[in-house]
Amino acid sequence: MADGGAGIGVGPYQELTFDAQGDVDPATRAAVARMEATDLLVFAHGWNSDRSTATRLYDSFFAPFPGLVGSGVRLGYVGVVWPSMRFSDEPIPDFDPHGALAGAPAGPALDAATRGALDGFWPGRGPELDRIAALLEERPDAGAAFTEFAALVRELVGAGPAGPPAVAPPGVPDVFSLDAVAVCRALTAALAEAGAAPGEDPAGPAPDGARADFGPGDGLRALWGGAKELLRQATYYEMKRRAGVVGEHGLGPVLTDLAARRPALRFHLIGHSFGARVVSFSLRAVPEGARHVKSLTLLQGAFSHYAFSDRLPHDPGRGGVLRGLQRRVDGPVVACHSSHDSALGVFYPLASRTAGDSAGLLGFDERWGAIGHDGVQAVPGTLRMALDRALSGGLPGSGCVSVDAGSVVRRGGPPSGAHSDICHEELARIVVGAGRMGR
């Protein structure tokens, strides 16, 4: 059993706990500093998590590692816990079998667990959240209700005051500034696309609140599933900001300080979803020339596929938000991606698209793609590999590598698809290979 007493089946295990500002809990920091290991696996969970879900994820993902590493490797396991948001009606493979969520309501209404989680996610915003919950429960057939709903959501994310739709501040996605009914209609269509079975017409039958085939006689009630997705998008937007802060101002400095005091310790960073953003942004705190980060493995990473690029294809005068930071890893940066991930293939572009994009809200535009959807882009020398080749032929010793993991990352229900289907021994072997820890 793990040292941290968190129910993890491998050890030694400890957690590093951060608040939304990136401040670390001193007790967890001290516990990690005492770990006896040659190599630390540092894993940051993603968006659809609370502490309980994160602990189960770490327990499942870490389970194969003792049997995969060489005899000279003594692993220490670190689970990063940071404030994200758990939508309890969104199934996670291995934890919440699709269709078996006890108490999950049909349609867009908020279940009690999600409503409680929103209180913790946005403390002090109870009146706004109460009204949002009431609107999702009542589903009024009136455009004014959607306008009110969108204004409340905009207030939660700081995208403008309540009132008529207005242009959002720079950098705020279009979903928070365009006409509320048009946005909810687009999000309802996206939900139908994400929920369609293979080979099924995305515009065909879909669950209540997620239909794309609505007609003039349906009224607006069919769009409240899209309104709930707008609320979900608001939590994604907030978590995107938090993930960068926690990585750059929290995790990165903690690990860099530990490395300075224990120079022989090797660090292997792993991140899922927005947790991939956490571990990647931690590289900003790695000093030039430091060699303690030995590998970085991104599992369905929810940030731009251009993040490491020196020049953006659509704007050559600018680089990605993490441009060149892959060179602070003394080993490879491995981005595992899957086309079965609806969260990144369908919804991430909606959460990222900002004002003025001529493609329209649902139009395809590569500039808004996620690294977990199609891997690292616009970084010269990046290798692209199928999972079986990466496992049989090995990974390079440095540079960026995009690994198509769709052969195993493929299970999950709407709206996120396979986004959380990451607990596979094959992916653990990728981490071991990236860190040169194998037998």
Coordinates of C-alpha atoms in Angstrom, one line a residue:
M1 CA 0.0 0.0 0.0
A2 CA 1.2 3.5 -0.7
D3 CA 2.8 5.8 1.9
G4 CA 0.2 8.4 1.4
G5 CA -2.7 6.2 2.5
A6 CA -4.8 7.1 -0.5
G7 CA -5.7 3.6 -1.6
I8 CA -3.1 3.4 -4.3
G9 CA -1.8 -0.2 -5.0
V10 CA 1.7 0.8 -5.8
G11 CA 4.3 2.6 -3.7
P12 CA 5.8 4.7 -2.5
Y13 CA 3.0 7.1 -3.5
Q14 CA 2.3 10.7 -2.4
E15 CA 0.2 13.5 -3.6
L16 CA 1.1 17.1 -4.4
T17 CA -1.9 19.3 -3.8
F18 CA -2.3 22.8 -5.3
D19 CA -5.0 25.5 -5.1
A20 CA -6.3 27.5 -8.0
Q21 CA -3.5 30.0 -7.6
G22 CA -0.8 27.3 -7.8
D23 CA 0.1 27.4 -4.1
V24 CA 1.2 24.0 -2.9
D25 CA 0.0 22.4 0.3
P26 CA 3.2 22.4 2.4
A27 CA 2.6 18.9 4.0
T28 CA 2.2 17.2 0.6
R29 CA 5.4 19.0 -0.7
A30 CA 7.3 17.8 2.3
A31 CA 6.0 14.2 1.9
V32 CA 7.1 14.1 -1.8
A33 CA 10.6 15.5 -0.8
R34 CA 11.1 12.5 1.5
M35 CA 10.4 9.9 -1.1
E36 CA 13.1 7.4 -1.7
A37 CA 13.4 6.7 -5.4
T38 CA 15.6 7.0 -8.4
D39 CA 12.8 8.1 -10.7
L40 CA 9.6 10.0 -9.9
L41 CA 6.5 9.5 -12.1
V42 CA 4.5 12.8 -11.7
F43 CA 1.0 12.5 -13.1
A44 CA -1.5 15.4 -13.3
H45 CA -5.2 14.6 -13.8
G46 CA -7.5 16.3 -16.3
W47 CA -10.7 18.2 -16.4
N48 CA -13.5 15.7 -15.4
S49 CA -12.0 14.9 -12.0
D50 CA -12.4 15.4 -8.3
R51 CA -9.9 14.0 -5.8
S52 CA -11.7 10.6 -5.6
T53 CA -11.7 10.2 -9.4
A54 CA -8.1 11.4 -9.7
T55 CA -7.0 8.8 -7.1
R56 CA -8.8 6.0 -8.9
L57 CA -7.1 7.2 -12.2
Y58 CA -3.7 7.1 -10.6
D59 CA -4.2 3.7 -9.0
S60 CA -5.3 2.2 -12.3
F61 CA -2.7 3.9 -14.5
F62 CA 0.2 3.2 -12.2
A63 CA -0.6 -0.5 -11.6
P64 CA 1.5 -2.0 -14.5
F65 CA 4.7 0.0 -13.8
P66 CA 6.4 -2.3 -11.3
G67 CA 6.5 -5.1 -13.8
L68 CA 7.7 -2.9 -16.7
V69 CA 10.9 -1.1 -15.3
G70 CA 14.4 -2.4 -15.0
S71 CA 16.0 -3.7 -11.8
G72 CA 18.0 -0.5 -11.3
V73 CA 14.9 1.7 -11.3
R74 CA 13.2 2.5 -8.0
L75 CA 10.0 4.3 -8.8
G76 CA 8.2 6.9 -6.7
Y77 CA 4.7 7.8 -7.7
V78 CA 3.3 11.3 -7.4
G79 CA -0.3 12.3 -8.1
V80 CA -0.9 16.0 -8.7
V81 CA -4.2 17.1 -7.3
W82 CA -5.4 20.5 -8.5
P83 CA -9.0 22.1 -8.6
S84 CA -10.8 20.9 -11.6
M85 CA -14.5 20.1 -12.2
R86 CA -16.3 16.7 -12.2
F87 CA -19.5 16.5 -14.3
S88 CA -20.8 13.3 -12.7
D89 CA -23.2 12.6 -15.6
E90 CA -20.2 12.3 -18.0
P91 CA -19.0 8.6 -18.0
I92 CA -15.4 7.7 -17.5
P93 CA -14.4 4.3 -18.9
D94 CA -13.5 1.8 -16.2
F95 CA -15.1 4.0 -13.5
D96 CA -18.6 4.9 -14.8
P97 CA -19.9 2.4 -17.4
H98 CA -21.9 4.2 -20.0
G99 CA -25.6 3.9 -19.2
A100 CA -25.0 2.8 -15.6
L101 CA -24.7 6.2 -13.9
A102 CA -26.9 5.9 -10.8
G103 CA -29.2 8.9 -10.5
A104 CA -28.0 10.6 -13.7
P105 CA -31.0 12.6 -15.1
A106 CA -32.2 12.5 -18.6
G107 CA -31.8 15.7 -20.6
P108 CA -29.9 18.8 -19.5
A109 CA -30.9 19.2 -15.9
L110 CA -28.0 19.3 -13.4
D111 CA -27.7 16.3 -11.1
A112 CA -27.1 17.0 -7.4
A113 CA -23.4 15.9 -7.5
T114 CA -22.6 18.2 -10.4
R115 CA -24.5 21.1 -8.8
G116 CA -22.5 20.6 -5.6
A117 CA -19.2 20.5 -7.6
L118 CA -20.0 23.8 -9.3
D119 CA -20.4 25.4 -5.9
G120 CA -16.8 24.4 -5.1
F121 CA -15.5 25.3 -8.5
W122 CA -17.0 28.8 -8.4
P123 CA -17.3 29.6 -4.6
G124 CA -19.5 32.5 -3.7
R125 CA -21.6 32.3 -6.9
G126 CA -24.5 30.4 -5.5
P127 CA -27.3 32.8 -6.7
E128 CA -26.0 32.7 -10.3
L129 CA -25.6 28.9 -10.2
D130 CA -29.1 28.5 -8.6
R131 CA -30.6 30.4 -11.5
I132 CA -28.6 28.4 -14.1
A133 CA -29.8 25.2 -12.5
A134 CA -33.4 26.4 -12.5
L135 CA -33.3 27.3 -16.2
L136 CA -31.8 23.9 -17.2
E137 CA -34.5 22.2 -15.2
E138 CA -37.4 24.3 -16.6
R139 CA -36.1 24.6 -20.2
P140 CA -38.2 27.6 -21.2
D141 CA -39.2 27.8 -24.8
A142 CA -38.1 31.5 -25.1
G143 CA -35.1 33.2 -26.6
A144 CA -35.0 35.6 -23.6
A145 CA -34.3 32.6 -21.3
F146 CA -31.2 31.6 -23.4
T147 CA -30.0 35.2 -23.4
E148 CA -30.3 35.3 -19.6
F149 CA -28.5 31.9 -19.3
A150 CA -25.6 33.0 -21.5
A151 CA -25.2 36.2 -19.6
L152 CA -25.0 34.3 -16.3
V153 CA -22.4 32.0 -17.8
R154 CA -20.4 35.0 -19.1
E155 CA -20.4 36.4 -15.6
L156 CA -19.0 33.2 -14.2
V157 CA -16.0 33.3 -16.5
G158 CA -15.4 37.0 -16.4
A159 CA -16.3 37.5 -20.1
G160 CA -18.6 40.5 -19.6
P161 CA -21.5 41.7 -17.5
A162 CA -25.0 40.2 -17.6
G163 CA -27.2 41.8 -20.2
P164 CA -27.5 41.7 -24.0
P165 CA -24.8 39.8 -25.9
A166 CA -21.7 41.8 -26.3
V167 CA -18.3 41.3 -27.8
A168 CA -16.1 39.4 -25.3
P169 CA -12.7 40.7 -24.2
P170 CA -9.7 39.7 -26.3
G171 CA -8.9 36.0 -26.1
V172 CA -12.3 34.9 -24.8
P173 CA -13.9 32.2 -27.0
D174 CA -16.7 33.2 -29.3
V175 CA -19.1 30.8 -27.5
F176 CA -19.3 33.4 -24.7
S177 CA -20.0 36.4 -27.0
L178 CA -22.2 35.4 -29.9
D179 CA -26.0 35.3 -30.0
A180 CA -27.1 32.9 -27.2
V181 CA -29.6 31.0 -29.3
A182 CA -27.2 30.6 -32.2
V183 CA -24.5 29.3 -29.8
C184 CA -26.8 26.8 -28.1
R185 CA -28.0 25.6 -31.5
A186 CA -24.4 25.0 -32.6
L187 CA -23.6 23.2 -29.4
T188 CA -26.7 21.1 -29.6
A189 CA -25.6 20.0 -33.1
A190 CA -22.1 19.3 -31.8
L191 CA -23.6 17.1 -29.0
A192 CA -25.6 15.1 -31.6
E193 CA -22.4 14.6 -33.7
A194 CA -20.5 13.4 -30.6
G195 CA -23.2 11.1 -29.6
A196 CA -23.8 9.4 -33.0
A197 CA -22.9 5.7 -33.3
P198 CA -20.2 4.7 -35.9
G199 CA -21.8 4.9 -39.3
E200 CA -24.9 6.7 -38.0
D201 CA -26.0 10.0 -39.4
P202 CA -24.9 12.7 -36.8
A203 CA -28.1 14.6 -37.6
G204 CA -30.2 11.6 -36.8
P205 CA -31.9 10.6 -33.4
A206 CA -30.0 11.7 -30.3
P207 CA -30.7 11.9 -26.6
D208 CA -33.2 14.4 -25.3
G209 CA -31.5 17.8 -25.4
A210 CA -28.9 16.8 -27.9
R211 CA -30.8 16.7 -31.2
A212 CA -29.5 18.3 -34.5
D213 CA -32.6 17.4 -36.5
F214 CA -35.0 19.9 -34.8
G215 CA -37.4 21.8 -37.0
P216 CA -39.5 24.9 -36.9
G217 CA -42.2 23.1 -34.9
D218 CA -39.9 22.0 -32.2
G219 CA -39.4 25.4 -30.6
L220 CA -36.4 26.2 -28.5
R221 CA -36.7 23.5 -25.8
A222 CA -34.5 21.1 -27.9
L223 CA -31.6 23.5 -27.4
W224 CA -31.2 23.3 -23.7
G225 CA -28.7 20.4 -24.0
G226 CA -26.6 22.9 -25.9
A227 CA -27.0 25.4 -23.1
K228 CA -25.7 22.8 -20.6
E229 CA -22.7 22.3 -22.9
L230 CA -22.1 26.1 -22.8
L231 CA -21.9 25.8 -19.0
R232 CA -19.5 22.9 -19.4
Q233 CA -17.5 25.0 -21.9
A234 CA -17.2 27.7 -19.2
T235 CA -15.7 25.2 -16.8
Y236 CA -13.2 24.1 -19.5
Y237 CA -12.3 27.8 -20.1
E238 CA -11.7 28.3 -16.4
M239 CA -9.7 25.1 -16.1
K240 CA -7.5 26.0 -19.0
R241 CA -6.5 29.2 -17.1
R242 CA -6.0 27.3 -13.9
A243 CA -3.9 24.5 -15.5
G244 CA -1.4 27.0 -16.8
V245 CA -1.1 28.8 -13.4
V246 CA -0.7 25.5 -11.5
G247 CA 1.9 24.3 -13.9
E248 CA 4.0 27.4 -14.2
H249 CA 3.7 28.8 -10.7
G250 CA 3.1 25.6 -8.7
L251 CA 4.3 22.3 -10.0
G252 CA 7.3 23.6 -11.9
P253 CA 8.9 25.5 -9.0
V254 CA 8.2 22.7 -6.6
L255 CA 10.0 20.1 -8.8
T256 CA 12.8 22.4 -9.7
D257 CA 13.5 23.1 -6.1
L258 CA 13.4 19.4 -5.3
A259 CA 15.8 18.7 -8.2
A260 CA 18.3 21.3 -6.9
R261 CA 18.4 19.5 -3.5
R262 CA 18.5 16.0 -5.0
P263 CA 20.3 16.3 -8.3
A264 CA 20.4 12.5 -9.0
L265 CA 16.6 12.3 -9.0
R266 CA 15.0 11.8 -12.4
F267 CA 11.5 13.2 -13.1
H268 CA 9.0 11.8 -15.7
L269 CA 6.0 14.1 -16.2
I270 CA 2.7 12.7 -17.3
G271 CA -0.5 14.6 -17.9
H272 CA -4.0 13.8 -19.1
S273 CA -6.3 16.3 -20.7
F274 CA -5.8 19.7 -19.0
G275 CA -3.3 17.9 -16.7
A276 CA -1.1 17.7 -19.9
R277 CA -1.3 21.5 -19.9
V278 CA -0.3 21.5 -16.2
V279 CA 2.9 19.4 -16.7
S280 CA 3.8 21.2 -19.9
F281 CA 3.5 24.7 -18.4
S282 CA 5.7 23.5 -15.5
L283 CA 8.6 23.5 -18.1
R284 CA 8.5 27.3 -17.9
A285 CA 10.0 27.0 -14.4
V286 CA 12.8 24.7 -15.5
P287 CA 16.1 26.7 -15.7
E288 CA 18.0 26.8 -18.9
G289 CA 20.4 23.9 -19.0
A290 CA 18.7 21.9 -16.2
R291 CA 18.4 18.2 -17.0
H292 CA 16.1 16.8 -14.3
V293 CA 13.0 16.4 -16.5
K294 CA 13.8 13.2 -18.3
S295 CA 10.5 12.7 -20.2
L296 CA 7.1 14.3 -20.8
T297 CA 4.2 12.2 -21.9
L298 CA 0.9 13.9 -22.8
L299 CA -2.2 11.7 -22.8
Q300 CA -5.1 13.3 -24.8
G301 CA -3.6 16.7 -24.1
A302 CA -6.1 19.6 -24.1
F303 CA -4.0 22.4 -25.4
S304 CA -3.0 23.7 -28.8
H305 CA -1.2 21.3 -31.2
Y306 CA 1.0 24.4 -32.1
A307 CA 2.0 25.0 -28.5
F308 CA 5.7 24.0 -29.0
S309 CA 6.0 25.7 -32.4
D310 CA 8.5 28.5 -33.0
R311 CA 6.2 29.9 -35.8
L312 CA 2.5 29.5 -36.1
P313 CA 1.5 28.5 -39.7
H314 CA -1.3 31.1 -39.7
D315 CA 0.8 33.8 -38.1
P316 CA 4.5 33.3 -38.8
G317 CA 5.4 36.3 -36.6
R318 CA 4.3 34.5 -33.5
G319 CA 5.2 31.2 -31.8
G320 CA 3.2 28.8 -29.7
V321 CA 2.6 29.5 -26.0
L322 CA 5.3 26.9 -25.1
R323 CA 7.6 27.6 -28.0
G324 CA 10.9 25.8 -27.7
L325 CA 10.3 24.5 -24.2
Q326 CA 10.5 20.9 -25.4
R327 CA 14.3 21.5 -25.3
R328 CA 14.1 21.7 -21.5
V329 CA 13.2 18.0 -21.4
D330 CA 16.3 15.7 -21.4
G331 CA 14.4 13.1 -23.4
P332 CA 11.4 13.0 -25.7
V333 CA 8.1 14.9 -25.5
V334 CA 5.5 12.3 -26.5
A335 CA 2.0 13.4 -27.4
C336 CA -0.5 10.5 -27.5
H337 CA -3.6 11.3 -29.6
S338 CA -6.8 9.5 -30.7
S339 CA -9.4 10.3 -33.3
H340 CA -12.0 8.7 -31.0
D341 CA -11.7 11.6 -28.6
S342 CA -14.9 13.7 -29.1
A343 CA -13.9 16.2 -26.4
L344 CA -10.9 17.3 -28.3
G345 CA -12.1 16.6 -31.9
V346 CA -15.4 18.4 -31.5
F347 CA -15.6 20.5 -28.4
Y348 CA -12.0 21.7 -27.8
P349 CA -12.1 23.8 -31.0
L350 CA -15.3 25.4 -29.8
A351 CA -13.7 26.2 -26.4
S352 CA -10.7 27.8 -28.2
R353 CA -12.1 29.6 -31.2
T354 CA -11.9 33.4 -30.6
A355 CA -13.7 36.4 -32.1
G356 CA -13.2 37.3 -35.7
D357 CA -12.6 33.8 -37.1
S358 CA -14.2 33.7 -40.6
A359 CA -14.8 29.9 -40.4
G360 CA -17.8 30.4 -38.1
L361 CA -18.5 28.7 -34.8
L362 CA -18.5 25.1 -36.1
G363 CA -16.4 25.6 -39.2
F364 CA -13.2 23.5 -39.3
D365 CA -10.0 25.5 -38.8
E366 CA -6.6 23.9 -37.9
R367 CA -5.5 26.8 -35.8
W368 CA -7.9 25.6 -33.0
G369 CA -6.8 21.9 -33.0
A370 CA -5.7 20.1 -29.8
I371 CA -2.5 18.2 -29.3
G372 CA -4.5 15.2 -28.1
H373 CA -6.5 15.2 -31.3
D374 CA -3.7 15.0 -34.0
G375 CA -0.4 15.3 -32.1
V376 CA 2.4 18.0 -32.3
Q377 CA 2.1 20.2 -35.3
A378 CA 4.5 22.8 -36.9
V379 CA 7.6 21.6 -35.0
P380 CA 10.3 20.5 -37.5
G381 CA 11.6 17.0 -36.9
T382 CA 8.6 15.7 -35.1
L383 CA 8.2 12.0 -35.6
R384 CA 4.7 10.5 -36.2
M385 CA 4.3 6.9 -35.1
A386 CA 1.5 4.3 -34.7
L387 CA 1.3 2.9 -31.2
D388 CA 2.5 -0.6 -32.1
R389 CA 5.5 0.9 -33.9
A390 CA 6.4 3.1 -30.9
L391 CA 6.2 0.0 -28.6
S392 CA 8.1 -2.3 -30.8
G393 CA 10.7 0.0 -32.4
G394 CA 11.2 2.3 -29.4
L395 CA 11.0 6.1 -29.1
P396 CA 13.8 8.6 -29.9
G397 CA 16.0 9.9 -27.2
S398 CA 14.8 13.5 -27.6
G399 CA 12.5 15.8 -29.6
C400 CA 8.8 15.7 -30.2
V401 CA 6.9 12.5 -31.0
S402 CA 3.3 12.1 -31.9
V403 CA 1.9 8.6 -31.2
D404 CA -1.5 7.6 -32.6
A405 CA -3.0 5.7 -29.7
G406 CA -6.4 5.3 -31.3
S407 CA -6.0 1.5 -31.3
V408 CA -6.5 1.5 -27.5
V409 CA -7.9 4.9 -26.7
R410 CA -11.3 4.3 -28.2
R411 CA -14.0 3.7 -25.5
G412 CA -16.4 6.1 -23.9
G413 CA -19.8 7.7 -24.3
P414 CA -21.0 11.1 -25.3
P415 CA -20.1 13.9 -25.0
S416 CA -16.4 13.2 -24.6
G417 CA -16.0 9.9 -26.4
A418 CA -12.7 8.2 -25.6
H419 CA -11.1 11.3 -23.9
S420 CA -10.7 9.5 -20.6
D421 CA -9.9 6.0 -21.9
I422 CA -6.2 6.1 -20.9
C423 CA -5.7 3.3 -18.4
H424 CA -3.9 0.9 -20.7
E425 CA -0.7 -1.0 -20.2
E426 CA 0.4 0.1 -23.7
L427 CA 0.4 3.7 -22.5
A428 CA 2.3 2.8 -19.4
R429 CA 4.9 1.2 -21.6
I430 CA 5.1 4.4 -23.6
V431 CA 6.0 6.3 -20.4
V432 CA 8.6 3.7 -19.6
G433 CA 10.1 3.9 -23.1
A434 CA 10.1 7.7 -23.1
G435 CA 11.9 7.7 -19.7
R436 CA 14.4 5.0 -20.7
M437 CA 13.4 3.0 -17.6
G438 CA 12.7 -0.4 -19.3
R439 CA 14.2 -3.8 -18.6

